[in-house]
XYZ file of C-alpha atoms in Angstrom:
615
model
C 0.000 0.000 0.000
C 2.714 3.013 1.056
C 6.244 1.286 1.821
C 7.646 2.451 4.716
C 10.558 4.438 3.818
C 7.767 6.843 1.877
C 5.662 6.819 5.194
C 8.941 7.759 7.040
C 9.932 10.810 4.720
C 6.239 12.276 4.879
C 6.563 12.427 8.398
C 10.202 13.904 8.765
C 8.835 16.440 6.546
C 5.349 17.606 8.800
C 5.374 21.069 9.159
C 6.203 21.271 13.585
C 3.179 20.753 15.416
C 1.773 23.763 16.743
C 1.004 23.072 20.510
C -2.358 21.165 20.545
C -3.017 21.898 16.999
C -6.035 20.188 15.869
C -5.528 18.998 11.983
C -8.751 20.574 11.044
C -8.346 24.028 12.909
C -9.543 25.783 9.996
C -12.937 24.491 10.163
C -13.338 25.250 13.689
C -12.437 28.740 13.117
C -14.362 31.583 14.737
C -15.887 32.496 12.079
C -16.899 28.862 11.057
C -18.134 27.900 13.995
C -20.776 30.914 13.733
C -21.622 29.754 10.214
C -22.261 26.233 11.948
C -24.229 28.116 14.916
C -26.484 29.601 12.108
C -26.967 26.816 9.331
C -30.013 25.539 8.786
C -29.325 22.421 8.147
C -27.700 21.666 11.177
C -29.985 23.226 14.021
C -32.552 20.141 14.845
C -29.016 18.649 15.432
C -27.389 21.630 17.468
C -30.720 21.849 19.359
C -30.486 17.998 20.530
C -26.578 18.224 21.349
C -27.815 21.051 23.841
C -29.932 19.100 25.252
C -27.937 16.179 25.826
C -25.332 18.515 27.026
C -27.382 20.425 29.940
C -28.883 16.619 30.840
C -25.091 15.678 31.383
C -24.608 18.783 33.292
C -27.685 18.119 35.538
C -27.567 14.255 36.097
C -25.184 11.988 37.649
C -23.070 10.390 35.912
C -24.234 6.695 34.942
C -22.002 4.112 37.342
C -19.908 1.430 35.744
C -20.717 -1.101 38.311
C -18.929 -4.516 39.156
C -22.109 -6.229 38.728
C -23.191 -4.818 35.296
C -19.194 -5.589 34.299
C -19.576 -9.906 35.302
C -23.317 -9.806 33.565
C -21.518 -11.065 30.429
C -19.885 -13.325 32.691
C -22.512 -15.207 34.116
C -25.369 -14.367 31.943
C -24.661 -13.961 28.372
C -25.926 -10.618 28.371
C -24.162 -7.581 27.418
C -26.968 -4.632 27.797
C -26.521 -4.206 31.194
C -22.661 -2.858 30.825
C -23.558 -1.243 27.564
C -26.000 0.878 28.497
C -24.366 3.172 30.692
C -20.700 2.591 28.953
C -22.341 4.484 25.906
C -23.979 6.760 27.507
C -20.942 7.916 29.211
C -19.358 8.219 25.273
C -22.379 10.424 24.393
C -21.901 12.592 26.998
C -18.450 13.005 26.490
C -19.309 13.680 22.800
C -22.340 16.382 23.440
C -20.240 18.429 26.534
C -17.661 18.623 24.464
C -19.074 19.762 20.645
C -21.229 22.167 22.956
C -18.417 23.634 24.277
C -16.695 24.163 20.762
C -19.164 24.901 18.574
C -20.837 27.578 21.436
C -17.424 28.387 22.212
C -18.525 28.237 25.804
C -17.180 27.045 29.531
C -20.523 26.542 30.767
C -20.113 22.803 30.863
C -16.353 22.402 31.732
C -17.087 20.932 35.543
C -19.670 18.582 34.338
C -16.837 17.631 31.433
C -14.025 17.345 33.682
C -16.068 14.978 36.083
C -16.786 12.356 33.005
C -13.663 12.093 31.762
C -12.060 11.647 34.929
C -14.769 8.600 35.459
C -13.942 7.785 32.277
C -9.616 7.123 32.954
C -10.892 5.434 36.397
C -13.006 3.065 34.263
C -11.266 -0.826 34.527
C -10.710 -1.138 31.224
C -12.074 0.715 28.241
C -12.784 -3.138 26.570
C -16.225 -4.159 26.691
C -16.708 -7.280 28.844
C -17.976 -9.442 25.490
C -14.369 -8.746 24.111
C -11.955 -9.630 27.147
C -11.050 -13.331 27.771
C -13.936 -14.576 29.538
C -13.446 -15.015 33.568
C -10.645 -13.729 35.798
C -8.006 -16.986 35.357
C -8.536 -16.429 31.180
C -7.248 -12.986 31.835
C -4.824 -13.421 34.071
C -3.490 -16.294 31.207
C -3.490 -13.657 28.923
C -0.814 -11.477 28.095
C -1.922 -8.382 28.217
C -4.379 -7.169 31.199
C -7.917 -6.216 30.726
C -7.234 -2.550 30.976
C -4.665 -3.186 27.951
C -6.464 -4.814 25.536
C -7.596 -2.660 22.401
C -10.655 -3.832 21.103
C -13.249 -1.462 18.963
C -14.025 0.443 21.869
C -10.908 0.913 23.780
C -9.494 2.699 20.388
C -12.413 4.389 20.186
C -12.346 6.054 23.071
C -9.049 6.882 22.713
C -9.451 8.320 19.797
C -12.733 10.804 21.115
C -10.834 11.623 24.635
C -7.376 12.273 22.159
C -10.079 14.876 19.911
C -11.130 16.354 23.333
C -8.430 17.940 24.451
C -6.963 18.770 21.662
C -10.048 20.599 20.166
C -10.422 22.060 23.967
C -6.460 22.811 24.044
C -6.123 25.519 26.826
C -9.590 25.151 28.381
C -9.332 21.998 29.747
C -7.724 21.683 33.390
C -3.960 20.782 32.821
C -4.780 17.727 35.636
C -7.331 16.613 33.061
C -5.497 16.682 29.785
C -2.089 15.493 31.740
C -4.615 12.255 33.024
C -5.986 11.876 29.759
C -2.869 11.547 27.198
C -1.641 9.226 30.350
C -4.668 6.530 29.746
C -4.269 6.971 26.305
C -0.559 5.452 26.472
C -1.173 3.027 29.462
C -4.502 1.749 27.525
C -3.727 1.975 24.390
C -0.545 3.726 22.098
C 1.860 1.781 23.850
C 0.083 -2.120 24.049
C -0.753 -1.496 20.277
C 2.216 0.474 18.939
C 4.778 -0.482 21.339
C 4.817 -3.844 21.288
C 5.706 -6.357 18.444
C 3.148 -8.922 19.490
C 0.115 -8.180 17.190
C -3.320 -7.972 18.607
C -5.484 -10.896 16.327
C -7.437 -7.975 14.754
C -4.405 -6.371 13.242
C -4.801 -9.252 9.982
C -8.552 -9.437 10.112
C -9.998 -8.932 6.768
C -13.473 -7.207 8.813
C -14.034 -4.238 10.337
C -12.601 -5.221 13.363
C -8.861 -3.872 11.611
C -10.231 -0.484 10.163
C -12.050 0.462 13.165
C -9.169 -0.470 16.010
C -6.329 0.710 14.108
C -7.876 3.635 12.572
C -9.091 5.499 15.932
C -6.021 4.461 17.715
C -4.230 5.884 15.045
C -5.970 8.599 14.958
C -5.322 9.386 18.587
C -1.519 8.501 17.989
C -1.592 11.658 14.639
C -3.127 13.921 17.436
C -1.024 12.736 20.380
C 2.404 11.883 19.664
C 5.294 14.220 19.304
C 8.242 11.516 18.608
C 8.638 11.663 14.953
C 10.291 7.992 14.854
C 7.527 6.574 17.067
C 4.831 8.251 14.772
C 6.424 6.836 11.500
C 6.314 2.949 13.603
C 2.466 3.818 14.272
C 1.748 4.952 11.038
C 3.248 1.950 9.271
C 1.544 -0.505 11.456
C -1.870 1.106 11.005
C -1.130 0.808 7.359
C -0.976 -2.411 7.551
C -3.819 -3.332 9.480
C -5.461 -1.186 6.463
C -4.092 -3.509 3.740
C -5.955 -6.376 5.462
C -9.037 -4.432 5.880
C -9.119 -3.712 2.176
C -7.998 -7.781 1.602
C -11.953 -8.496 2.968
C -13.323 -6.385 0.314
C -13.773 -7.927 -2.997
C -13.102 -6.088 -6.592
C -16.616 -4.897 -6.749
C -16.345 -2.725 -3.807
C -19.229 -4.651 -1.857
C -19.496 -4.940 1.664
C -20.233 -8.565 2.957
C -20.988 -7.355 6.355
C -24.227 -4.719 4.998
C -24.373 -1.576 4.960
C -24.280 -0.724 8.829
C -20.956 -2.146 8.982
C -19.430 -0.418 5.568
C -20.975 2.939 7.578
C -18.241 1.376 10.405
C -15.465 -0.289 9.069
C -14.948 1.924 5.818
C -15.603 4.867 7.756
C -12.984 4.878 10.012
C -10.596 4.118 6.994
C -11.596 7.082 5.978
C -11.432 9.389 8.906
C -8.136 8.220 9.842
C -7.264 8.324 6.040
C -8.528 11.847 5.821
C -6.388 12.783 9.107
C -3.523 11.203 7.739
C -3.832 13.162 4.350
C -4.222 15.890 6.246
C -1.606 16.176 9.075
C 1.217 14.861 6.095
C 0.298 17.628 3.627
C -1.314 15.215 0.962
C 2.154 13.481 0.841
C -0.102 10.262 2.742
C -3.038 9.072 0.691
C -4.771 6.597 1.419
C -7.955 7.193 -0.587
C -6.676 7.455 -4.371
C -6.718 4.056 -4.975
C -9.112 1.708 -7.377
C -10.552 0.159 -5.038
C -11.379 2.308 -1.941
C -13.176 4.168 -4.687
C -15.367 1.000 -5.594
C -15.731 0.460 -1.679
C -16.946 4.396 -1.500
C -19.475 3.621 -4.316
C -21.488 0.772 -2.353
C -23.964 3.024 -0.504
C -25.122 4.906 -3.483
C -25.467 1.536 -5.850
C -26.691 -0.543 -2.660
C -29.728 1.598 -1.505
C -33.526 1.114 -2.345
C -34.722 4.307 -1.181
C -33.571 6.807 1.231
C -32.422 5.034 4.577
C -33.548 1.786 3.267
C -31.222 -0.973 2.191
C -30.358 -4.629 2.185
C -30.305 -6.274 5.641
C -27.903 -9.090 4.697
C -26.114 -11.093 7.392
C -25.883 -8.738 10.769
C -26.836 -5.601 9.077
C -30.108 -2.951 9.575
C -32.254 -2.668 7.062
C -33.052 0.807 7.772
C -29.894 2.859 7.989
C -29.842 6.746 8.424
C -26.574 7.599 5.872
C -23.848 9.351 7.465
C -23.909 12.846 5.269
C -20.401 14.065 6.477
C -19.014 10.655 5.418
C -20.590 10.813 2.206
C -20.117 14.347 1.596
C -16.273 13.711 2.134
C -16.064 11.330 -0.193
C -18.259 12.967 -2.668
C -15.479 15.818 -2.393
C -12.353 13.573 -2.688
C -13.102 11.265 -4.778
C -16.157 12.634 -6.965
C -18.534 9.867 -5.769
C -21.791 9.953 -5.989
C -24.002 9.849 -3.033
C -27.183 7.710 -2.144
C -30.148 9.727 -0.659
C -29.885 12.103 2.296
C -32.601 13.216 3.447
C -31.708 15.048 6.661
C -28.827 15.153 8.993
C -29.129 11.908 11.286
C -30.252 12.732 14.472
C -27.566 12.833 17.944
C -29.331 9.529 18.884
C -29.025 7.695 15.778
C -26.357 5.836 16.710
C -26.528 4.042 20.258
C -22.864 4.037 20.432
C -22.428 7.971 20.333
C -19.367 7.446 17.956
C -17.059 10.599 18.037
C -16.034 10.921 14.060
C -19.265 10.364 13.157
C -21.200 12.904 14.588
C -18.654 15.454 14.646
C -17.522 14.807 11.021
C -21.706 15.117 10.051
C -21.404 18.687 11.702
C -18.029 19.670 9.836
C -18.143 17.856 6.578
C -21.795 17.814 5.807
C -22.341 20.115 2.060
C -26.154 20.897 2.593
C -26.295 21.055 -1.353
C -26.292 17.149 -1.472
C -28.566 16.799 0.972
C -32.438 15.760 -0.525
C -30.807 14.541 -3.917
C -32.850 11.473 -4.902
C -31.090 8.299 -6.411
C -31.720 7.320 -9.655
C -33.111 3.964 -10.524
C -30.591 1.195 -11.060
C -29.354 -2.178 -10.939
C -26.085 -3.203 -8.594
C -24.382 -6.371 -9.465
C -21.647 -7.092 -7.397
C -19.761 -9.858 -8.581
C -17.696 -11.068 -6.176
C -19.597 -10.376 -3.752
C -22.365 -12.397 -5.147
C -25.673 -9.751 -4.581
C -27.770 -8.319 -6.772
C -29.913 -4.974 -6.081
C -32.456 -3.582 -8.476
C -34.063 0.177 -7.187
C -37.047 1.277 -9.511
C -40.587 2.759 -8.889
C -44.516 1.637 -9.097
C -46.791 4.574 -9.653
C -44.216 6.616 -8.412
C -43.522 4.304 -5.613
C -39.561 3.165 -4.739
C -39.781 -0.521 -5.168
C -37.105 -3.142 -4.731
C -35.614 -6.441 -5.456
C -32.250 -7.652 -4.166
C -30.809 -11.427 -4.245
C -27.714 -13.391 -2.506
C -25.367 -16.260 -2.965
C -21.793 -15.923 -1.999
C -20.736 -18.683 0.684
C -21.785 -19.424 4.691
C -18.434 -18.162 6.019
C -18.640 -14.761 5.212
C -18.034 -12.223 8.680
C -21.450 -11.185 10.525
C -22.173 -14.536 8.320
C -26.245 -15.476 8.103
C -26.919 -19.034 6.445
C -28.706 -17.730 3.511
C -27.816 -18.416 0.201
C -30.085 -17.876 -2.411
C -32.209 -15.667 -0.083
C -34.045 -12.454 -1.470
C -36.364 -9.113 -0.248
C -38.769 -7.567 -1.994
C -39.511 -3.966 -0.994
C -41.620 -1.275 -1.695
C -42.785 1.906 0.233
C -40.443 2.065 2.434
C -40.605 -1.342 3.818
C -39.678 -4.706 3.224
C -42.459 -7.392 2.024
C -40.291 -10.084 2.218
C -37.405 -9.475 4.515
C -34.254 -10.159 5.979
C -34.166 -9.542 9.445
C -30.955 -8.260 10.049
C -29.018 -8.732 13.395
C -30.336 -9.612 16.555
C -29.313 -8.946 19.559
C -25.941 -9.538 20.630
C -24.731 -11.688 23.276
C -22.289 -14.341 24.449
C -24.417 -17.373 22.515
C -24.623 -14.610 19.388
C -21.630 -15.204 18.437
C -21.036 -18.911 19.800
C -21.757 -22.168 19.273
C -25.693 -21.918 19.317
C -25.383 -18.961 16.693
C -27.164 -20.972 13.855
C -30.200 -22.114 15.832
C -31.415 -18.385 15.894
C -33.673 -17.198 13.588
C -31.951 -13.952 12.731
C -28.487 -16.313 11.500
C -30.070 -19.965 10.668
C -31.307 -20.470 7.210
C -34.895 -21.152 8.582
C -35.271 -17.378 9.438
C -34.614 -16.423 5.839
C -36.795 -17.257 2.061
C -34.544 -20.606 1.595
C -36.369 -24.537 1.665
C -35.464 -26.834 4.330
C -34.178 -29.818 2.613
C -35.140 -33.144 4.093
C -35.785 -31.660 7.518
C -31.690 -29.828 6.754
C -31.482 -26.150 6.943
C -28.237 -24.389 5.025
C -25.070 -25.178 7.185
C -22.455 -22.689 7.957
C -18.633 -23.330 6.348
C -16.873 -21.809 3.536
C -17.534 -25.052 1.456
C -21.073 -24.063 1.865
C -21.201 -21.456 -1.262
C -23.039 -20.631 -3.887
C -22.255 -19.780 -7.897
C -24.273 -16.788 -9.305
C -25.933 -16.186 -12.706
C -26.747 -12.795 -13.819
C -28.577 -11.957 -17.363
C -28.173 -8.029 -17.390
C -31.817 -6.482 -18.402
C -32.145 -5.421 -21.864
C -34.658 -2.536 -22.651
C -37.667 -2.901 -20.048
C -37.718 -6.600 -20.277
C -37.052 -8.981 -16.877
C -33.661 -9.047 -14.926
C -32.328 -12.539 -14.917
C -30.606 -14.471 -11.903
C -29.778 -17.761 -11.266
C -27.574 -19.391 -8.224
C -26.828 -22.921 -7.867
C -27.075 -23.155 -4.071
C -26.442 -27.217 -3.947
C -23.591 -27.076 -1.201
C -25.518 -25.294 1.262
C -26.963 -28.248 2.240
C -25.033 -31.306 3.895
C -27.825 -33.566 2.412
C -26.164 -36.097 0.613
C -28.808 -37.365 -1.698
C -29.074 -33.832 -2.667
C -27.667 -33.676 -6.644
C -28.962 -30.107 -7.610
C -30.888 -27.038 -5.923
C -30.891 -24.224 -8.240
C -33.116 -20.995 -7.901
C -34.091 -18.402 -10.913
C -35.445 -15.132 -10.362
C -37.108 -12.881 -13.296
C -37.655 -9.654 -11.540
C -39.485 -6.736 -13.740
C -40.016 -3.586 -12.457
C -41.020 -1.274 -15.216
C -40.644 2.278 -15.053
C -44.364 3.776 -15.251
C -45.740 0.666 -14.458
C -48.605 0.137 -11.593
C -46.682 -3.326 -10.820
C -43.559 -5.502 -10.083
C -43.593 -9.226 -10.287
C -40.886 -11.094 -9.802
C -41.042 -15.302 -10.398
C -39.343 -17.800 -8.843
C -38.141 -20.639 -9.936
C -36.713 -23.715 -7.821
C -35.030 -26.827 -9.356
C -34.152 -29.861 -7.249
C -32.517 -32.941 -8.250
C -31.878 -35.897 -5.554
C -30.148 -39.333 -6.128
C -32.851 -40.759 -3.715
C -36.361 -40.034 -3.206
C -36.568 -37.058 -0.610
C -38.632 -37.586 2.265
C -39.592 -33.533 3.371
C -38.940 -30.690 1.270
C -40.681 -26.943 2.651
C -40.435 -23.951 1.112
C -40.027 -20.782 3.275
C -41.208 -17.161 2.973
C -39.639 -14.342 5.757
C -41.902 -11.463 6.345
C -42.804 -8.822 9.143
C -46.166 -8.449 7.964
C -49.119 -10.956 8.729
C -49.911 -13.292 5.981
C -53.357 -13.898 4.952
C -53.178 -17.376 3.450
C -55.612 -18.404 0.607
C -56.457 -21.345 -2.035
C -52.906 -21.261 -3.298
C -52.235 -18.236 -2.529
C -50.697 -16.186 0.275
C -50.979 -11.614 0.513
C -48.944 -9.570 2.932
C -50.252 -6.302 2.937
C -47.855 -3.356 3.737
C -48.782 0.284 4.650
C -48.226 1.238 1.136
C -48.098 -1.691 -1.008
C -49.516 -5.342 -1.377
C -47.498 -8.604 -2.278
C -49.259 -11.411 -3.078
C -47.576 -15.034 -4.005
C -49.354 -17.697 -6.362
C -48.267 -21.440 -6.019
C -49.612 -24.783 -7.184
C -51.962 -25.847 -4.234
C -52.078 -29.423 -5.569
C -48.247 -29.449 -4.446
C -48.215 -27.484 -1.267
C -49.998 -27.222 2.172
C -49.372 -23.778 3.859
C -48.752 -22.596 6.855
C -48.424 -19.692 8.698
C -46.624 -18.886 12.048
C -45.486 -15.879 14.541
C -41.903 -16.073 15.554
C -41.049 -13.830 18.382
C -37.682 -12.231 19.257
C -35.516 -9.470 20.094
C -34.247 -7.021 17.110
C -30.554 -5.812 16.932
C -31.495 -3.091 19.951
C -33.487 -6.110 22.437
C -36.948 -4.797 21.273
C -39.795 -6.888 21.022
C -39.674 -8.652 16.952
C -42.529 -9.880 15.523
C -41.627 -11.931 12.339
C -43.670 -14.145 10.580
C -42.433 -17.990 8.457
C -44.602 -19.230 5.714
C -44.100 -22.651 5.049
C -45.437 -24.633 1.601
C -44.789 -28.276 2.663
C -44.675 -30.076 -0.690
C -47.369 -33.356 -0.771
C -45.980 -34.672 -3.104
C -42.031 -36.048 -3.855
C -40.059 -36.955 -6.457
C -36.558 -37.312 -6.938
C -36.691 -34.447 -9.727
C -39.445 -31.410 -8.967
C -40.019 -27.948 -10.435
C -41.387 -25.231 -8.472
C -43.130 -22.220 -9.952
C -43.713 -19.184 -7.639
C -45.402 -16.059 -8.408
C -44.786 -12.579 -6.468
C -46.484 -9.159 -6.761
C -46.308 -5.905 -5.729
C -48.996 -3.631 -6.093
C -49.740 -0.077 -5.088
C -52.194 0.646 -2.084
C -54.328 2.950 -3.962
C -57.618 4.689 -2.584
């Protein structure tokens, strides 16, 4: 990516670091921060930062206690830690913009008090991602309160912003105890010691997001040119194995929530990095970071709504300041923003994010609507068509790809159809996370097994999880206004060894001025024995009303109704419950077409439409 003797030479030749010089002092000038005081664009989310701030000021802070630290421990559960652990970040973050952007010391006591809570915290490592009980950690090489995980760098990184954005205002105690935990907690167990953390080669966003906010905090915070050059190169390197995860088509296997988090902080420590070396450090003019920028705009259906593959959310709030910053360095384009994401949006309170949406965001791309389209990523194995009904956006978007993929769901050959702002047939996305989330038992939850998405259960087999377990995609581009074409062989998903062939064809048409979208379906089995069960499955958050071969979900502003051969199937309809990715109540229902009859070669015929709640 950048050999290390060019890294080296950029940063012999930085221009001297002016005190606490923050990289991006000219946009927090005086006169900027007025013009962010007064634009419109920004006040709903000035007005709720205010808020936040005077609540900080006015309530205690949220305790950290020993019991809410051992929940994940010795129940699975990681809520009870969260909670107040991010609520701690988004005080930090409100206190702190307030007192920039206001240019005012109203808040400094309350701000003092949290961050000195915050360097008496443990460790800055969320339970879930420390060794699990105290004889694992003391086994372990580094201590709790030394291990750099997502979190640990990323509060690094927002405490390193903090004082150097409040440089001068801040209590010299407070900054002196702050760049202190910073090198105790995290510069000098990442950067200091040859012994990589396992993140460092992950090809995830585990390696953007760890080594690009502890990075970050090492361009803000260290002075030792030779020791900056050693960072630098090993963030860079993490960085190459970030990009390693992405295929040539720029998709992100993850979903869109995580390109928001992994790309993103490749980009803000990119855009530091560009910054603080003069342009001599770029990270971003390469092929393929601009084919990784792209995936928003070509991924979308409408607005905030996009594919909820593997542990994604379907309904994402784009990150303008992100997007606008791209848009400017690299003349992307940009999917639909429709307004500036509100404080909340993000539980997490992530610094770069909501900062960088208050410095970056152009208000001239905001409200620009995305053109109709069709996204094939190749090697990532999706397919997304974005259209309109009667003036209605409308969706179709497909899978194969393999069972081993990161935030993997067993799911190939699984589709949505949306329209109106909603999916019809869904993917549900993450659930909540906790310890048996990401163990053993992942697979027998419905958000991650293959019997929580549109796949058939094979002989009683759902899709198992491996990287043998892939898929090989078909795709006949549309010509004119006639039907998009798609066909994966899905056969290895299953470990059913009388299996021979499961193959799936779509023909989606959506066509522009139309009233309707249909979209038929197409499965193909072949078996070297006669089967004994075969179901076909249908994932949906609406209730089904089930008919004479037949089956409607009806939407708030469109309809989808399925045909099928009742002389083959008996349907069924049931209510799942769970939790969703934030532990509130889920509703989702499973239709199931049992075939009645078997044979060791069957053709299935399925027919979906959307139509247009009108009058």
């Amino acid at each position: 990516m950048i050999p290390f003797t060019e890294i080296k030479n950029a940063v012999m030749k930085m221009p001297p670091r002016d005190g606490n010089a923050y990289p991006y002092a000219s946009e927090w000038t005086p006169e900027r921060l007025l013009a962010m005081r007064e634009a419109p664009h920004l006040q709903k989310l000035l007005t709720e930062i205010r808020r936040e701030a005077q609540r900080a000021a006015e309530e205690p802070i949220p305790p950290l206690a020993f019991s809410l630290f051992r929940a994940f421990e010795t129940d699975g559960t990681r809520k009870e830690y969260e909670t107040p652990y991010f609520e701690r970040r988004g005080r930090l973050l409100a206190l702190t913009m307030t007192s920039v952007i206001d240019e005012t010391d109203r808040y400094m006591g309350a701000l003092h008090d949290l961050i000195w809570e915050m360097c008496e915290e443990f460790t800055w490592c969320l339970p879930a991602h420390l060794p699990v009980g105290v004889e694992a950690n003391r086994a372990s090489r580094r201590p709790p309160e030394q291990i750099v995980d997502l979190f640990a760098a990323e509060t690094a990184h927002a405490l390193a912003e903090c004082v150097v954005l409040l440089a001068g205002r801040l209590d010299p105690w407070i900054e002196y105890r702050v760049r202190g935990e910073i090198e105790r907690r995290v510069l000098r167990p990442l950067f200091d010691d040859p012994v990589p953390f396992g993140w460092e080669s992950s090809m995830m966003n585990w390696s953007a997001v760890c080594a690009g906010a502890a990075g970050m905090a090492a361009l803000l915070l260290v002075d030792d040119r030779e020791r900056l050059t050693a960072a630098i190169d090993r963030v860079v390197r993490a960085m190459e194995c970030f990009l390693l995860g992405y295929g040539n088509d720029g998709g992100c296997a993850e979903g869109i929530t995580y390109w928001a988090y992994g790309f993103g902080y490749y980009v803000y420590y990119a855009d530091m990095l560009h910054t603080v070396t003069a342009g001599a450090l770029d990270l971003m003019n390469m092929p393929k970071v601009k084919r990784i920028a792209a995936f928003p705009a070509e991924s979308c259906f409408s607005g905030t709504h996009y594919p909820a593959f593997s542990d994604a959310d379907g309904s994402w709030m784009p990150t303008p300041g992100l997007l606008c910053r791209l848009a400017s360095r690299l003349g992307m384009p940009v999917p639909e923003l429709r307004e500036m994401p509100s404080f909340h949006a993000d539980h997490c309170y992530r610094w770069p994010t909501v900062l960088r949406n208050a410095s970056w965001t152009d208000p001239s791309l905001l409200g620009r609507p995305v053109p109709d389209g069709t996204a094939v990523f190749d090697d990532l194995q999706w397919i997304v068509d974005r259209g309109h009904i009667g003036g209605m956006p409308t969706g179709f978007a497909a899978k194969g790809g393999h069972n081993a993929e990161p935030h993997n769901h067993n799911d190939l050959g699984h589709f949505i159809l949306h329209a109106g702002g909603e999916d019809l047939l869904t993917d549900l996305g993450a659930g909540l996370y906790t310890r048996d989330y990401f163990g053993p038992q992942r697979y027998s939850m419905i958000h991650n097994g293959s019997e929580g998405h549109s796949v058939p259960v094979v002989d009683g087999c759902p899709q198992l999880a491996g990287a043998a377990r892939r898929a090989e995609m078909l795709v006949e581009e549309r010509h004119g206004n006639g039907a998009l074409r798609i066909e994966i062989d899905a056969t290895k998903a299953y470990d059913v060894k009388h299996l021979r062939l499961w193959k799936r064809k779509f023909g989606w048409e959506c066509i522009p001025g139309s009233d309707r979208a249909a979209l038929h379906v197409r499965d193909i089995f072949a078996f070297d024995t006669m089967p004994g069960h075969l179901e076909e499955v249908w994932i949906s958050r609406l209730k089904p009303e089930l008919g004479d071969g037949a089956v409607v979900w009806r939407g708030r502003e469109a309809t989808l109704s399925l045909r099928f051969e009742p002389e083959w199937f008996d349907a069924e309809a049931e209510r799942l419950e769970t939790l969703n990715h934030a532990g509130q109540p889920d509703d989702v229902y499973r239709v199931k077409l049992r075939a009645k009859r078997l044979e060791r070669e069957m053709c299935f015929d399925f027919d979906f439409e959307i139509t247009t709640n009108v009058g």
